[in-house]
Amino acid sequence: MLLYWILLPIVWVLAHILFRFEVIGRENLKAVRDGRAYVIAPNHIANLDPVLIAITIFDWKRLRILAKEELFKNPLAGWFLRCMGAVSIERGKGDTTTVEKLTNECKNGTGIMIFPEGTRTKTGKLGVIKSGAFVIAAAAGADMLPVRIIYGTKDGRLHLFCKLRIVFGEPIPAADLQIRDQSHKMAELRRMKNRLRDELARSSKTDKKTALDKVAEAAERREQKAAKEGKAIPLHRTTSRSCRNDIPLGPLWEGAPPAGGGGESFAEARSFG
């Protein structure tokens, strides 16, 4: 644990030198970090995903990360991963001992990170959601926190100095992860998987703004600045249904006459709606 406390800030600094971080939805992370059991369920693209997410969460209480056994074959990598809280598991061999150990730790309030796809997709697109994360979450009575990691590169993969975005989605309550009707177990499990997939897909669109959104924000900033400086604000506004906001267009059009100023023809007024 001492090595974890030493490594965590060092890795945080190095990662922020090598990559440009953007974090969205921290309020969702705070909602599950209240001493209760919780399972973190991210998509998986690069081998560094668990480390990048762990330093973003930056919890002095070490997370437990379920990782494939192959990552531990390199002695140095294995040592580093274990220090960061990773636990190896043999995929496809029904490693119930490790699962039970993690479940018990989760019940005691330790955050468990499990990649629900079970492997990397490499392209950034969501792969097939598997059952492992739901088994531990249900057994521990834990909330599930969907996390989407997105690399801002042309091929969607991790590269040095690239921008990466980590989005914490809306938590799925523990009550919604329980199988109430054992006779419809598969249908219940399918429902849970679909909900997680929907949350991960929604998280990837959280910060995508349309050109109109950006125009609206820019216009609002200009309007607020003009109001502070006591300047008149042009009254040209659009109310078209195709526009999502009532956007002040005046400040964006150079040469537009000031509010109350003469010289604006009826045709010009109509052109702005």
Coordinates of C-alpha atoms in Angstrom, one line a residue:
M1 CA 0.0 0.0 0.0
L2 CA 2.9 2.4 0.8
L3 CA 4.3 1.9 -2.7
Y4 CA 0.8 2.7 -4.1
W5 CA 0.7 6.0 -2.2
I6 CA 4.2 6.9 -3.6
L7 CA 3.4 5.8 -7.2
L8 CA 0.0 7.4 -7.6
P9 CA 1.1 11.0 -7.6
I10 CA 4.2 10.2 -9.6
V11 CA 2.2 8.4 -12.3
W12 CA -0.4 11.2 -12.3
V13 CA 2.3 13.8 -13.1
L14 CA 3.9 11.7 -15.8
A15 CA 0.5 11.0 -17.4
H16 CA -0.4 14.6 -17.5
I17 CA 2.9 15.4 -19.2
L18 CA 2.4 12.7 -21.8
F19 CA -1.3 13.1 -22.5
R20 CA -3.9 15.9 -22.4
F21 CA -6.8 14.9 -20.1
E22 CA -10.4 16.0 -20.2
V23 CA -12.7 14.6 -17.5
I24 CA -16.5 14.8 -17.6
G25 CA -19.1 13.7 -15.1
R26 CA -17.1 13.9 -11.8
E27 CA -20.4 14.4 -10.0
N28 CA -21.3 10.8 -11.0
L29 CA -18.1 9.5 -9.5
K30 CA -18.7 11.4 -6.3
A31 CA -22.2 9.9 -6.1
V32 CA -20.8 6.4 -5.7
R33 CA -17.7 7.2 -3.6
D34 CA -19.6 7.4 -0.2
G35 CA -18.3 4.3 1.5
R36 CA -20.7 2.0 -0.4
A37 CA -19.7 -0.9 -2.7
Y38 CA -19.2 0.1 -6.3
V39 CA -18.0 -1.4 -9.5
I40 CA -16.3 0.7 -12.2
A41 CA -17.2 -0.6 -15.7
P42 CA -15.1 1.1 -18.5
N43 CA -14.7 0.3 -22.1
H44 CA -11.3 -1.0 -23.1
I45 CA -9.0 0.2 -25.8
A46 CA -5.4 0.3 -24.6
N47 CA -3.4 -1.6 -22.0
L48 CA -2.9 1.7 -20.1
D49 CA -6.7 2.2 -19.7
P50 CA -6.9 1.0 -16.1
V51 CA -3.9 3.1 -15.0
L52 CA -5.3 6.3 -16.7
I53 CA -8.7 5.8 -15.1
A54 CA -7.2 5.0 -11.7
I55 CA -5.1 8.2 -11.6
T56 CA -8.2 10.2 -12.8
I57 CA -10.2 8.8 -9.9
F58 CA -7.2 9.4 -7.6
D59 CA -8.4 7.6 -4.6
W60 CA -5.9 7.1 -1.7
K61 CA -7.8 3.9 -0.9
R62 CA -6.4 1.7 -3.6
L63 CA -8.8 0.4 -6.3
R64 CA -8.8 -3.3 -7.2
I65 CA -8.4 -3.8 -11.0
L66 CA -9.2 -7.1 -12.7
A67 CA -6.6 -7.7 -15.3
K68 CA -5.7 -10.5 -17.7
E69 CA -2.9 -12.8 -16.5
E70 CA -0.8 -12.2 -19.6
L71 CA 0.0 -8.6 -18.4
F72 CA 1.8 -9.9 -15.4
K73 CA 4.3 -12.0 -17.4
N74 CA 6.7 -9.1 -17.6
P75 CA 8.2 -8.9 -14.1
L76 CA 8.5 -5.0 -14.1
A77 CA 5.0 -4.6 -15.6
G78 CA 3.6 -7.1 -13.2
W79 CA 5.2 -5.4 -10.2
F80 CA 3.8 -2.0 -11.3
L81 CA 0.3 -3.3 -11.9
R82 CA 0.2 -5.0 -8.5
C83 CA 1.3 -1.8 -6.9
M84 CA -1.6 0.0 -8.6
G85 CA -4.1 -2.6 -7.3
A86 CA -4.4 -4.9 -10.3
V87 CA -5.3 -8.6 -9.7
S88 CA -4.6 -11.2 -12.3
I89 CA -7.3 -13.6 -13.6
E90 CA -7.2 -16.5 -16.0
R91 CA -9.7 -15.7 -18.6
G92 CA -12.1 -18.5 -19.6
K93 CA -11.0 -20.8 -16.8
G94 CA -13.7 -19.9 -14.2
D95 CA -11.3 -18.4 -11.6
T96 CA -13.9 -18.3 -8.8
T97 CA -11.3 -17.8 -6.1
T98 CA -10.3 -14.4 -7.5
V99 CA -13.9 -13.4 -8.1
E100 CA -14.9 -14.3 -4.5
K101 CA -11.9 -12.3 -3.2
L102 CA -12.8 -9.2 -5.1
T103 CA -16.5 -9.5 -4.2
N104 CA -15.6 -9.5 -0.5
E105 CA -13.4 -6.5 -0.9
C106 CA -16.2 -4.7 -2.8
K107 CA -18.6 -5.4 0.0
N108 CA -16.2 -3.6 2.3
G109 CA -16.3 -0.5 0.2
T110 CA -13.3 -1.0 -2.1
G111 CA -13.9 0.1 -5.7
I112 CA -13.5 -2.7 -8.2
M113 CA -12.6 -1.9 -11.8
I114 CA -13.7 -4.6 -14.3
F115 CA -13.7 -4.2 -18.1
P116 CA -17.1 -5.6 -19.1
E117 CA -16.0 -6.3 -22.7
G118 CA -13.3 -8.6 -21.3
T119 CA -10.8 -7.6 -23.9
R120 CA -9.6 -4.6 -25.9
T121 CA -11.5 -3.4 -29.0
K122 CA -8.6 -1.3 -30.2
T123 CA -10.9 0.8 -32.5
G124 CA -12.8 2.6 -29.7
K125 CA -16.1 1.0 -30.7
L126 CA -17.9 -1.0 -28.0
G127 CA -17.4 -4.7 -28.1
V128 CA -19.6 -7.5 -26.7
I129 CA -20.6 -6.9 -23.1
K130 CA -19.9 -9.9 -20.9
S131 CA -21.3 -11.0 -17.6
G132 CA -18.3 -10.8 -15.2
A133 CA -18.9 -7.2 -13.9
F134 CA -22.6 -8.0 -13.3
V135 CA -21.8 -11.1 -11.3
I136 CA -19.5 -9.2 -8.9
A137 CA -21.8 -6.2 -8.6
A138 CA -24.9 -8.3 -7.9
A139 CA -23.1 -10.5 -5.3
A140 CA -21.6 -7.4 -3.6
G141 CA -24.8 -5.3 -3.7
A142 CA -22.8 -2.7 -5.5
D143 CA -23.7 0.3 -7.8
M144 CA -22.1 0.2 -11.2
L145 CA -20.4 3.3 -12.7
P146 CA -20.1 3.3 -16.5
V147 CA -16.9 4.9 -17.7
R148 CA -16.1 5.8 -21.3
I149 CA -12.5 6.5 -22.3
I150 CA -12.0 8.1 -25.7
Y151 CA -8.7 8.9 -27.4
G152 CA -8.8 12.0 -29.6
T153 CA -6.8 10.4 -32.5
K154 CA -7.7 9.5 -36.0
D155 CA -7.6 5.8 -35.4
G156 CA -9.2 6.1 -31.9
R157 CA -6.1 4.6 -30.2
L158 CA -3.7 5.8 -27.6
H159 CA -0.7 7.8 -28.9
L160 CA 1.8 10.0 -27.0
F161 CA 0.7 13.6 -26.4
C162 CA -2.8 12.8 -27.6
K163 CA -5.9 14.2 -26.0
L164 CA -7.9 11.7 -24.0
R165 CA -11.4 12.1 -22.6
I166 CA -12.7 10.2 -19.6
V167 CA -16.5 10.3 -19.1
F168 CA -18.1 9.1 -15.9
G169 CA -21.7 8.1 -16.8
E170 CA -24.8 7.9 -14.8
P171 CA -24.5 5.2 -12.1
I172 CA -26.6 2.1 -12.3
P173 CA -28.1 1.5 -8.8
A174 CA -27.4 -1.8 -7.1
A175 CA -31.1 -2.6 -7.0
D176 CA -31.2 -2.6 -10.8
L177 CA -28.4 -5.2 -11.0
Q178 CA -30.2 -7.9 -9.0
I179 CA -31.9 -10.8 -10.8
R180 CA -35.3 -10.9 -9.3
D181 CA -36.8 -13.7 -11.3
Q182 CA -34.5 -16.7 -11.7
S183 CA -36.7 -18.3 -14.3
H184 CA -35.9 -15.4 -16.6
K185 CA -32.2 -15.1 -15.6
M186 CA -30.9 -14.7 -19.2
A187 CA -33.5 -12.0 -20.0
E188 CA -32.6 -10.1 -16.9
L189 CA -28.9 -10.3 -17.6
R190 CA -29.5 -9.2 -21.2
R191 CA -31.5 -6.2 -19.8
M192 CA -28.5 -5.2 -17.6
K193 CA -26.0 -5.5 -20.4
N194 CA -28.2 -3.4 -22.7
R195 CA -28.5 -0.7 -20.0
L196 CA -24.7 -0.6 -19.5
R197 CA -24.2 -0.4 -23.3
D198 CA -26.7 2.4 -23.5
E199 CA -24.9 4.3 -20.7
L200 CA -21.5 3.8 -22.3
A201 CA -22.8 4.9 -25.7
R202 CA -24.5 8.0 -24.1
S203 CA -21.3 8.9 -22.4
S204 CA -19.4 9.1 -25.7
K205 CA -21.8 11.8 -26.8
T206 CA -21.8 13.8 -23.6
D207 CA -19.6 16.6 -24.7
K208 CA -20.2 16.5 -28.5
K209 CA -21.6 19.9 -29.3
T210 CA -23.1 20.9 -32.6
A211 CA -22.0 24.0 -34.4
L212 CA -25.2 25.7 -33.4
D213 CA -24.5 25.0 -29.7
K214 CA -21.0 26.6 -30.1
V215 CA -22.6 29.7 -31.8
A216 CA -25.1 29.9 -29.0
E217 CA -22.4 29.8 -26.4
A218 CA -20.3 32.4 -28.2
A219 CA -23.3 34.7 -28.6
E220 CA -24.2 34.4 -25.0
R221 CA -20.7 35.3 -23.9
R222 CA -20.8 38.4 -26.1
E223 CA -24.2 39.3 -24.8
Q224 CA -23.0 39.0 -21.2
K225 CA -19.9 41.0 -21.9
A226 CA -21.9 43.7 -23.6
A227 CA -24.3 43.9 -20.7
K228 CA -21.4 44.3 -18.2
E229 CA -20.0 47.1 -20.3
G230 CA -23.3 48.8 -20.6
K231 CA -23.4 48.5 -24.4
A232 CA -26.6 48.1 -26.4
I233 CA -27.3 44.5 -27.5
P234 CA -28.7 44.1 -31.0
L235 CA -32.2 42.5 -31.0
H236 CA -31.8 40.2 -34.0
R237 CA -32.8 36.8 -32.7
T238 CA -33.8 33.5 -34.3
T239 CA -36.8 31.6 -33.2
S240 CA -36.8 28.9 -35.9
R241 CA -37.7 25.4 -34.7
S242 CA -34.6 24.2 -36.4
C243 CA -32.6 26.0 -33.8
R244 CA -32.3 24.5 -30.3
N245 CA -31.9 27.8 -28.5
D246 CA -33.0 31.4 -28.8
I247 CA -29.7 32.7 -30.1
P248 CA -28.8 36.4 -30.2
L249 CA -27.3 36.8 -33.7
G250 CA -26.6 40.5 -33.6
P251 CA -23.2 40.4 -32.1
L252 CA -22.1 37.9 -34.6
W253 CA -22.9 40.1 -37.6
E254 CA -20.5 42.9 -38.1
G255 CA -22.2 46.1 -39.3
A256 CA -25.6 45.2 -37.8
P257 CA -27.3 48.4 -36.6
P258 CA -27.6 48.8 -32.8
A259 CA -30.9 48.2 -31.1
G260 CA -33.2 51.1 -31.5
G261 CA -31.1 52.4 -34.3
G262 CA -32.8 53.4 -37.5
G263 CA -32.1 52.3 -41.0
E264 CA -33.2 48.6 -40.7
S265 CA -35.5 47.7 -43.5
F266 CA -38.4 45.3 -43.2
A267 CA -36.6 42.9 -45.6
E268 CA -33.5 43.0 -43.5
A269 CA -35.5 42.2 -40.4
R270 CA -37.2 39.3 -42.1
S271 CA -33.9 37.8 -43.1
F272 CA -33.2 37.3 -39.5
G273 CA -36.5 35.7 -38.7

